[in-house]
PDB file of C-alpha atoms and ligand atoms in Angstrom:
ATOM      1  CA  MET A   1      12.420  -3.821  -2.359  1.00  0.00           C
ATOM      2  CA  ARG A   2      12.470  -2.251  -0.351  1.00  0.00           C
ATOM      3  CA  ALA A   3      14.660  -0.691   2.637  1.00  0.00           C
ATOM      4  CA  ASP A   4      15.296   2.561   0.530  1.00  0.00           C
ATOM      5  CA  ARG A   5      12.129   2.666  -0.803  1.00  0.00           C
ATOM      6  CA  GLY A   6       8.759   3.503   1.463  1.00  0.00           C
ATOM      7  CA  GLY A   7       8.655   0.238   3.420  1.00  0.00           C
ATOM      8  CA  PRO A   8       7.552  -3.040   2.654  1.00  0.00           C
ATOM      9  CA  VAL A   9       4.430  -4.769   0.600  1.00  0.00           C
ATOM     10  CA  ILE A  10       2.825  -7.671   1.617  1.00  0.00           C
ATOM     11  CA  ALA A  11       0.434  -9.357  -0.572  1.00  0.00           C
ATOM     12  CA  ILE A  12      -1.339 -11.252   0.713  1.00  0.00           C
ATOM     13  CA  ASP A  13      -4.265 -13.143  -1.311  1.00  0.00           C
ATOM     14  CA  GLY A  14      -7.040 -16.121  -0.892  1.00  0.00           C
ATOM     15  CA  PRO A  15     -10.789 -16.929  -1.194  1.00  0.00           C
ATOM     16  CA  SER A  16     -13.522 -15.495   0.666  1.00  0.00           C
ATOM     17  CA  GLY A  17     -13.230 -16.315   4.136  1.00  0.00           C
ATOM     18  CA  SER A  18      -9.847 -17.892   4.772  1.00  0.00           C
ATOM     19  CA  GLY A  19      -9.762 -14.761   7.196  1.00  0.00           C
ATOM     20  CA  LYS A  20      -7.933 -12.277   4.591  1.00  0.00           C
ATOM     21  CA  SER A  21      -9.285  -9.531   6.091  1.00  0.00           C
ATOM     22  CA  THR A  22      -8.509  -9.603   9.814  1.00  0.00           C
ATOM     23  CA  VAL A  23      -5.161 -11.279   9.495  1.00  0.00           C
ATOM     24  CA  ALA A  24      -4.176  -8.021   6.816  1.00  0.00           C
ATOM     25  CA  ARG A  25      -5.061  -5.695   9.605  1.00  0.00           C
ATOM     26  CA  ALA A  26      -3.740  -6.722  12.205  1.00  0.00           C
ATOM     27  CA  VAL A  27      -0.238  -7.026  10.462  1.00  0.00           C
ATOM     28  CA  ALA A  28      -0.266  -3.464   9.341  1.00  0.00           C
ATOM     29  CA  THR A  29      -1.183  -2.492  12.758  1.00  0.00           C
ATOM     30  CA  ARG A  30       1.255  -4.783  14.243  1.00  0.00           C
ATOM     31  CA  LEU A  31       3.842  -2.880  11.605  1.00  0.00           C
ATOM     32  CA  GLY A  32       2.181   0.724  11.120  1.00  0.00           C
ATOM     33  CA  LEU A  33       1.839  -0.072   8.163  1.00  0.00           C
ATOM     34  CA  ARG A  34      -0.662   0.940   5.402  1.00  0.00           C
ATOM     35  CA  TYR A  35      -3.742  -1.479   4.351  1.00  0.00           C
ATOM     36  CA  LEU A  36      -5.752  -1.793   1.380  1.00  0.00           C
ATOM     37  CA  ASP A  37      -8.753  -3.946   0.601  1.00  0.00           C
ATOM     38  CA  THR A  38      -8.701  -4.513  -2.820  1.00  0.00           C
ATOM     39  CA  GLY A  39     -12.195  -6.877  -3.056  1.00  0.00           C
ATOM     40  CA  ALA A  40     -13.380  -3.741  -1.672  1.00  0.00           C
ATOM     41  CA  MET A  41     -12.614  -1.284  -4.861  1.00  0.00           C
ATOM     42  CA  TYR A  42     -14.313  -4.500  -7.309  1.00  0.00           C
ATOM     43  CA  ARG A  43     -17.231  -3.732  -4.652  1.00  0.00           C
ATOM     44  CA  ALA A  44     -17.217   0.057  -5.029  1.00  0.00           C
ATOM     45  CA  ALA A  45     -17.185  -0.289  -8.740  1.00  0.00           C
ATOM     46  CA  THR A  46     -20.010  -2.682  -8.584  1.00  0.00           C
ATOM     47  CA  ALA A  47     -22.072  -0.766  -6.503  1.00  0.00           C
ATOM     48  CA  ALA A  48     -21.540   2.440  -9.045  1.00  0.00           C
ATOM     49  CA  VAL A  49     -22.743  -0.268 -12.213  1.00  0.00           C
ATOM     50  CA  LEU A  50     -25.682  -0.861  -9.993  1.00  0.00           C
ATOM     51  CA  ALA A  51     -26.349   2.619  -9.246  1.00  0.00           C
ATOM     52  CA  ALA A  52     -26.199   3.813 -12.497  1.00  0.00           C
ATOM     53  CA  GLY A  53     -28.867   1.323 -13.838  1.00  0.00           C
ATOM     54  CA  ILE A  54     -25.817  -1.016 -15.983  1.00  0.00           C
ATOM     55  CA  ASP A  55     -26.824  -4.928 -15.974  1.00  0.00           C
ATOM     56  CA  PRO A  56     -23.982  -6.377 -14.529  1.00  0.00           C
ATOM     57  CA  ASP A  57     -23.902  -8.830 -16.700  1.00  0.00           C
ATOM     58  CA  ASP A  58     -23.442  -6.476 -19.690  1.00  0.00           C
ATOM     59  CA  ALA A  59     -19.390  -6.206 -20.214  1.00  0.00           C
ATOM     60  CA  ALA A  60     -19.360  -3.988 -22.694  1.00  0.00           C
ATOM     61  CA  ALA A  61     -21.035  -1.602 -20.452  1.00  0.00           C
ATOM     62  CA  VAL A  62     -19.842  -2.265 -17.528  1.00  0.00           C
ATOM     63  CA  ALA A  63     -16.233  -2.092 -19.448  1.00  0.00           C
ATOM     64  CA  ALA A  64     -17.565   1.014 -21.005  1.00  0.00           C
ATOM     65  CA  TYR A  65     -18.227   2.534 -17.143  1.00  0.00           C
ATOM     66  CA  VAL A  66     -16.334   1.453 -14.853  1.00  0.00           C
ATOM     67  CA  PRO A  67     -12.938   3.035 -15.399  1.00  0.00           C
ATOM     68  CA  GLY A  68     -14.253   6.546 -15.280  1.00  0.00           C
ATOM     69  CA  VAL A  69     -15.447   5.932 -11.983  1.00  0.00           C
ATOM     70  CA  GLU A  70     -13.326   8.161  -9.494  1.00  0.00           C
ATOM     71  CA  LEU A  71     -13.321   5.848  -6.343  1.00  0.00           C
ATOM     72  CA  GLU A  72     -11.673   7.032  -2.958  1.00  0.00           C
ATOM     73  CA  ILE A  73     -10.410   4.142  -0.584  1.00  0.00           C
ATOM     74  CA  SER A  74      -9.411   4.818   3.551  1.00  0.00           C
ATOM     75  CA  THR A  75      -5.740   2.667   3.949  1.00  0.00           C
ATOM     76  CA  GLU A  76      -5.801   2.892   7.350  1.00  0.00           C
ATOM     77  CA  PRO A  77      -6.006  -0.488   8.887  1.00  0.00           C
ATOM     78  CA  ALA A  78      -9.413  -1.051   9.956  1.00  0.00           C
ATOM     79  CA  PRO A  79     -12.641  -1.724   7.546  1.00  0.00           C
ATOM     80  CA  ALA A  80     -12.236  -0.141   4.373  1.00  0.00           C
ATOM     81  CA  ARG A  81     -14.273   3.190   3.731  1.00  0.00           C
ATOM     82  CA  VAL A  82     -15.508   3.289   0.096  1.00  0.00           C
ATOM     83  CA  SER A  83     -16.880   6.502  -2.078  1.00  0.00           C
ATOM     84  CA  ALA A  84     -17.662   6.417  -6.014  1.00  0.00           C
ATOM     85  CA  GLY A  85     -17.775   9.824  -7.335  1.00  0.00           C
ATOM     86  CA  GLY A  86     -18.357  11.346  -3.983  1.00  0.00           C
ATOM     87  CA  SER A  87     -21.273   8.831  -2.506  1.00  0.00           C
ATOM     88  CA  ASP A  88     -20.037   7.144   0.271  1.00  0.00           C
ATOM     89  CA  LEU A  89     -20.972   3.550  -0.001  1.00  0.00           C
ATOM     90  CA  THR A  90     -18.957   1.882   2.895  1.00  0.00           C
ATOM     91  CA  THR A  91     -22.368  -0.194   3.939  1.00  0.00           C
ATOM     92  CA  GLU A  92     -23.505  -0.637   0.363  1.00  0.00           C
ATOM     93  CA  ILE A  93     -20.735  -2.804  -0.540  1.00  0.00           C
ATOM     94  CA  ARG A  94     -20.808  -5.528   1.840  1.00  0.00           C
ATOM     95  CA  GLY A  95     -24.979  -5.816   0.897  1.00  0.00           C
ATOM     96  CA  PRO A  96     -26.600  -8.896  -0.787  1.00  0.00           C
ATOM     97  CA  ALA A  97     -26.684  -7.017  -4.407  1.00  0.00           C
ATOM     98  CA  VAL A  98     -23.024  -5.929  -4.800  1.00  0.00           C
ATOM     99  CA  THR A  99     -22.115  -9.773  -3.406  1.00  0.00           C
ATOM    100  CA  ALA A 100     -24.085 -11.163  -6.218  1.00  0.00           C
ATOM    101  CA  ALA A 101     -22.913  -8.785  -8.770  1.00  0.00           C
ATOM    102  CA  VAL A 102     -19.750  -8.214  -7.967  1.00  0.00           C
ATOM    103  CA  SER A 103     -17.776 -11.777  -9.993  1.00  0.00           C
ATOM    104  CA  ALA A 104     -19.559 -10.386 -13.020  1.00  0.00           C
ATOM    105  CA  VAL A 105     -17.949  -7.077 -12.596  1.00  0.00           C
ATOM    106  CA  SER A 106     -14.493  -7.860 -11.161  1.00  0.00           C
ATOM    107  CA  ALA A 107     -14.307 -10.358 -14.626  1.00  0.00           C
ATOM    108  CA  VAL A 108     -14.297  -7.821 -17.367  1.00  0.00           C
ATOM    109  CA  PRO A 109     -10.520  -7.481 -18.144  1.00  0.00           C
ATOM    110  CA  ALA A 110     -10.890  -3.407 -18.334  1.00  0.00           C
ATOM    111  CA  VAL A 111     -12.333  -3.328 -14.790  1.00  0.00           C
ATOM    112  CA  ARG A 112      -9.143  -5.382 -13.854  1.00  0.00           C
ATOM    113  CA  ALA A 113      -6.999  -3.408 -15.730  1.00  0.00           C
ATOM    114  CA  ALA A 114      -8.431   0.479 -14.238  1.00  0.00           C
ATOM    115  CA  MET A 115      -8.375  -1.509 -11.002  1.00  0.00           C
ATOM    116  CA  VAL A 116      -4.872  -2.325 -11.031  1.00  0.00           C
ATOM    117  CA  ALA A 117      -3.785   0.421 -12.134  1.00  0.00           C
ATOM    118  CA  ARG A 118      -5.482   2.414  -9.199  1.00  0.00           C
ATOM    119  CA  GLN A 119      -3.620  -0.522  -6.501  1.00  0.00           C
ATOM    120  CA  ARG A 120      -0.477   0.437  -7.889  1.00  0.00           C
ATOM    121  CA  ARG A 121      -0.542   3.664  -7.611  1.00  0.00           C
ATOM    122  CA  LEU A 122      -1.942   3.106  -4.056  1.00  0.00           C
ATOM    123  CA  ILE A 123       1.333   1.208  -3.224  1.00  0.00           C
ATOM    124  CA  GLY A 124       3.669   3.776  -4.486  1.00  0.00           C
ATOM    125  CA  ALA A 125       6.895   3.272  -2.449  1.00  0.00           C
ATOM    126  CA  GLY A 126       5.659   0.360  -0.152  1.00  0.00           C
ATOM    127  CA  GLY A 127       4.810   0.496   3.564  1.00  0.00           C
ATOM    128  CA  ILE A 128       1.657  -1.117   2.870  1.00  0.00           C
ATOM    129  CA  VAL A 129      -0.461  -4.956   4.343  1.00  0.00           C
ATOM    130  CA  VAL A 130      -2.282  -5.346   0.669  1.00  0.00           C
ATOM    131  CA  GLU A 131      -5.395  -8.020   0.617  1.00  0.00           C
ATOM    132  CA  GLY A 132      -6.698  -9.455  -2.706  1.00  0.00           C
ATOM    133  CA  ARG A 133      -6.442 -12.547  -5.278  1.00  0.00           C
ATOM    134  CA  ASP A 134      -4.043 -11.557  -7.671  1.00  0.00           C
ATOM    135  CA  ILE A 135      -1.553  -9.465  -5.989  1.00  0.00           C
ATOM    136  CA  GLY A 136       0.904 -11.727  -5.429  1.00  0.00           C
ATOM    137  CA  THR A 137       0.942 -12.929  -8.630  1.00  0.00           C
ATOM    138  CA  VAL A 138      -0.199  -9.679 -10.858  1.00  0.00           C
ATOM    139  CA  VAL A 139      -0.840  -6.480  -8.951  1.00  0.00           C
ATOM    140  CA  ALA A 140       2.446  -6.176  -6.734  1.00  0.00           C
ATOM    141  CA  PRO A 141       4.880  -9.653  -8.195  1.00  0.00           C
ATOM    142  CA  ALA A 142       7.785  -8.217  -6.475  1.00  0.00           C
ATOM    143  CA  ALA A 143       6.101  -7.523  -2.715  1.00  0.00           C
ATOM    144  CA  ASP A 144       8.315  -8.559   0.015  1.00  0.00           C
ATOM    145  CA  LEU A 145       6.449 -11.318   1.472  1.00  0.00           C
ATOM    146  CA  LYS A 146       3.215 -13.305  -0.634  1.00  0.00           C
ATOM    147  CA  VAL A 147       0.920 -14.916   1.498  1.00  0.00           C
ATOM    148  CA  PHE A 148      -1.927 -17.149   0.710  1.00  0.00           C
ATOM    149  CA  LEU A 149      -4.348 -17.617   3.121  1.00  0.00           C
ATOM    150  CA  THR A 150      -6.860 -20.565   2.845  1.00  0.00           C
ATOM    151  CA  ALA A 151      -9.239 -23.069   4.728  1.00  0.00           C
ATOM    152  CA  ASP A 152     -12.094 -24.814   3.573  1.00  0.00           C
ATOM    153  CA  PRO A 153     -14.897 -24.390   2.541  1.00  0.00           C
ATOM    154  CA  ALA A 154     -17.066 -25.346   5.394  1.00  0.00           C
ATOM    155  CA  ALA A 155     -14.854 -23.230   8.309  1.00  0.00           C
ATOM    156  CA  ARG A 156     -15.023 -20.603   5.615  1.00  0.00           C
ATOM    157  CA  ALA A 157     -18.867 -20.635   5.314  1.00  0.00           C
ATOM    158  CA  ALA A 158     -19.121 -20.689   8.888  1.00  0.00           C
ATOM    159  CA  ARG A 159     -17.012 -17.632   9.433  1.00  0.00           C
ATOM    160  CA  ARG A 160     -19.116 -15.527   6.815  1.00  0.00           C
ATOM    161  CA  ALA A 161     -22.401 -16.968   8.145  1.00  0.00           C
ATOM    162  CA  LEU A 162     -21.460 -15.533  11.090  1.00  0.00           C
ATOM    163  CA  GLU A 163     -20.462 -11.935   9.492  1.00  0.00           C
ATOM    164  CA  THR A 164     -23.488 -11.263   7.960  1.00  0.00           C
ATOM    165  CA  ASP A 165     -25.701 -13.131   9.695  1.00  0.00           C
ATOM    166  CA  ALA A 166     -26.798 -15.629   7.190  1.00  0.00           C
ATOM    167  CA  ASP A 167     -27.925 -19.342   6.692  1.00  0.00           C
ATOM    168  CA  VAL A 168     -24.245 -21.759   6.357  1.00  0.00           C
ATOM    169  CA  GLY A 169     -25.519 -24.052   4.108  1.00  0.00           C
ATOM    170  CA  ARG A 170     -26.676 -20.823   1.585  1.00  0.00           C
ATOM    171  CA  THR A 171     -23.408 -19.084   2.534  1.00  0.00           C
ATOM    172  CA  GLU A 172     -21.326 -22.489   1.573  1.00  0.00           C
ATOM    173  CA  ALA A 173     -23.574 -22.784  -1.964  1.00  0.00           C
ATOM    174  CA  ASP A 174     -22.372 -19.061  -2.744  1.00  0.00           C
ATOM    175  CA  LEU A 175     -18.893 -18.863  -1.792  1.00  0.00           C
ATOM    176  CA  ALA A 176     -18.489 -22.401  -3.973  1.00  0.00           C
ATOM    177  CA  ARG A 177     -19.751 -20.426  -6.307  1.00  0.00           C
ATOM    178  CA  ARG A 178     -17.760 -16.933  -6.171  1.00  0.00           C
ATOM    179  CA  ASP A 179     -14.557 -19.134  -5.760  1.00  0.00           C
ATOM    180  CA  ARG A 180     -14.934 -20.815  -9.384  1.00  0.00           C
ATOM    181  CA  LEU A 181     -16.178 -17.782 -10.963  1.00  0.00           C
ATOM    182  CA  ASP A 182     -12.884 -16.275  -9.563  1.00  0.00           C
ATOM    183  CA  THR A 183     -10.480 -19.167 -10.679  1.00  0.00           C
ATOM    184  CA  SER A 184     -12.050 -19.638 -13.530  1.00  0.00           C
ATOM    185  CA  ARG A 185     -12.515 -15.913 -15.268  1.00  0.00           C
ATOM    186  CA  ALA A 186      -9.692 -15.602 -18.286  1.00  0.00           C
ATOM    187  CA  ALA A 187      -8.596 -12.375 -16.598  1.00  0.00           C
ATOM    188  CA  SER A 188      -6.440 -12.854 -13.758  1.00  0.00           C
ATOM    189  CA  PRO A 189      -7.972 -15.521 -11.386  1.00  0.00           C
ATOM    190  CA  LEU A 190      -7.612 -15.977  -7.749  1.00  0.00           C
ATOM    191  CA  ALA A 191      -4.585 -17.879  -8.135  1.00  0.00           C
ATOM    192  CA  GLN A 192      -1.334 -19.058  -5.893  1.00  0.00           C
ATOM    193  CA  ALA A 193       2.305 -17.461  -6.350  1.00  0.00           C
ATOM    194  CA  PRO A 194       4.977 -19.838  -6.788  1.00  0.00           C
ATOM    195  CA  ASP A 195       7.160 -18.238  -4.005  1.00  0.00           C
ATOM    196  CA  ALA A 196       3.750 -17.540  -1.617  1.00  0.00           C
ATOM    197  CA  LEU A 197       3.886 -18.993   1.637  1.00  0.00           C
ATOM    198  CA  VAL A 198       0.513 -21.114   1.718  1.00  0.00           C
ATOM    199  CA  LEU A 199      -1.378 -21.182   5.070  1.00  0.00           C
ATOM    200  CA  ASP A 200      -4.278 -22.832   6.434  1.00  0.00           C
ATOM    201  CA  SER A 201      -6.350 -21.246   8.705  1.00  0.00           C
ATOM    202  CA  THR A 202      -9.004 -23.796   9.423  1.00  0.00           C
ATOM    203  CA  ASP A 203      -7.519 -24.557  12.511  1.00  0.00           C
ATOM    204  CA  LEU A 204      -5.498 -21.683  13.641  1.00  0.00           C
ATOM    205  CA  ASP A 205      -6.731 -18.618  15.068  1.00  0.00           C
ATOM    206  CA  PRO A 206      -5.668 -15.012  13.497  1.00  0.00           C
ATOM    207  CA  ASP A 207      -3.107 -14.518  15.852  1.00  0.00           C
ATOM    208  CA  ALA A 208      -1.429 -17.586  14.960  1.00  0.00           C
ATOM    209  CA  VAL A 209      -1.335 -16.396  11.006  1.00  0.00           C
ATOM    210  CA  VAL A 210      -0.635 -13.377  12.094  1.00  0.00           C
ATOM    211  CA  ALA A 211       2.368 -14.780  14.561  1.00  0.00           C
ATOM    212  CA  GLU A 212       3.086 -16.886  10.975  1.00  0.00           C
ATOM    213  CA  ILE A 213       3.485 -14.095   8.928  1.00  0.00           C
ATOM    214  CA  LEU A 214       5.409 -11.885  11.094  1.00  0.00           C
ATOM    215  CA  ALA A 215       8.038 -14.975  10.915  1.00  0.00           C
ATOM    216  CA  ALA A 216       8.170 -15.011   7.776  1.00  0.00           C
ATOM    217  CA  LEU A 217       8.841 -11.501   7.688  1.00  0.00           C
ATOM    218  CA  ASP A 218      11.722 -11.202   9.862  1.00  0.00           C
ATOM    219  CA  ARG A 219      12.982 -14.607   7.620  1.00  0.00           C
ATOM    220  CA  ALA A 220      12.639 -13.087   4.633  1.00  0.00           C
ATOM    221  CA  ALA A 221      14.465  -9.717   6.016  1.00  0.00           C
ATOM    222  CA  ALA A 222      17.115 -11.821   7.791  1.00  0.00           C
ATOM    223  CA  PRO A 223      20.459 -11.107   5.241  1.00  0.00           C
ATOM    224  CA  ALA A 224      21.877 -14.544   3.757  1.00  0.00           C
ATOM    225  CA  GLY A 225      24.101 -16.215   6.166  1.00  0.00           C
ATOM    226  CA  GLN A 226      22.084 -15.296   9.321  1.00  0.00           C
ATOM    227  CA  GLN A 227      19.157 -17.545   8.164  1.00  0.00           C
ATOM    228  CA  PRO A 228      18.117 -20.650  10.251  1.00  0.00           C
TER     229      PRO A 228
HETATM  230  O1  LIG B   1     -12.628 -10.472  -0.701  1.00  0.00           O
HETATM  231  P1  LIG B   1     -14.037  -9.852  -1.335  1.00  0.00           P
HETATM  232  O2  LIG B   1     -14.576 -10.875  -0.727  1.00  0.00           O
HETATM  233  O3  LIG B   1     -14.835  -9.082  -0.709  1.00  0.00           O
HETATM  234  O4  LIG B   1     -13.746  -9.289  -2.801  1.00  0.00           O
HETATM  235  C1  LIG B   1     -15.246  -9.326  -3.600  1.00  0.00           C
HETATM  236  C2  LIG B   1     -14.489  -9.821  -5.281  1.00  0.00           C
HETATM  237  O5  LIG B   1     -14.019  -9.116  -5.864  1.00  0.00           O
HETATM  238  C3  LIG B   1     -14.463 -10.975  -4.799  1.00  0.00           C
HETATM  239  O6  LIG B   1     -15.760 -12.159  -5.589  1.00  0.00           O
HETATM  240  C4  LIG B   1     -13.341 -11.424  -5.887  1.00  0.00           C
HETATM  241  C5  LIG B   1     -13.420  -9.696  -6.493  1.00  0.00           C
HETATM  242  N1  LIG B   1     -12.042  -9.391  -6.338  1.00  0.00           N
HETATM  243  C6  LIG B   1     -10.973  -9.406  -7.300  1.00  0.00           C
HETATM  244  O7  LIG B   1     -11.279 -10.419  -8.331  1.00  0.00           O
HETATM  245  N2  LIG B   1      -9.468  -9.650  -7.104  1.00  0.00           N
HETATM  246  C7  LIG B   1      -8.893  -8.858  -6.159  1.00  0.00           C
HETATM  247  N3  LIG B   1      -7.605  -8.628  -6.115  1.00  0.00           N
HETATM  248  C8  LIG B   1      -9.794  -8.594  -5.060  1.00  0.00           C
HETATM  249  C9  LIG B   1     -11.609  -9.024  -4.739  1.00  0.00           C
END
């Protein structure tokens, strides 16, 4: 991969609340790489659908609309800034209306095809940490390192509730609903690549997860014969 290209591609997949964003940004900062939050792209597409007055459960209308929406997303290692058709959606994509509708919009095959094509263009020659649900399996199966980050449902709900100031019980039920939709959809579901490094962050703080990822990247980069 890859040293002859623009740098490594690191794929970080996993369910909501596993700590992907914090860890992905920290890895990108440590290594001087770009960062792509693909969830923010699906959220921006969802915000555009809602703003256009389209029912997010009307798959045909969503499929006809989303591929034509012009999305812009930042790639520096910081919370993603996104806009669609020139309007800034950075705050709106984290709100409850988008969170409630994003699983339906992101399950539409035409939406996924459009997003995956854009994600591959943004990945370009590499030098990037990409977080999502299908990065190691579909978007960048030749990534230098694939990580599947998970945590038990109660830990994930507690983290999300803290971030969003919401009730933990409601958050856990909402995460369970989104996990179910994200893993059961036909088009590129949330899935673990067979060659992914699986990390459970239930009892690990973000620094420890970052350290594991950097060590795995060193191992992957070491020439054969120098492996411990
Ligand atoms: O990571 P997040 O919670 O911001 O993602 C929002 C939604 O987008 C999530 O419900 C699943 C979907 N998603 C996806 O289907 N594929 C990705 N690569 C990233 C996110």
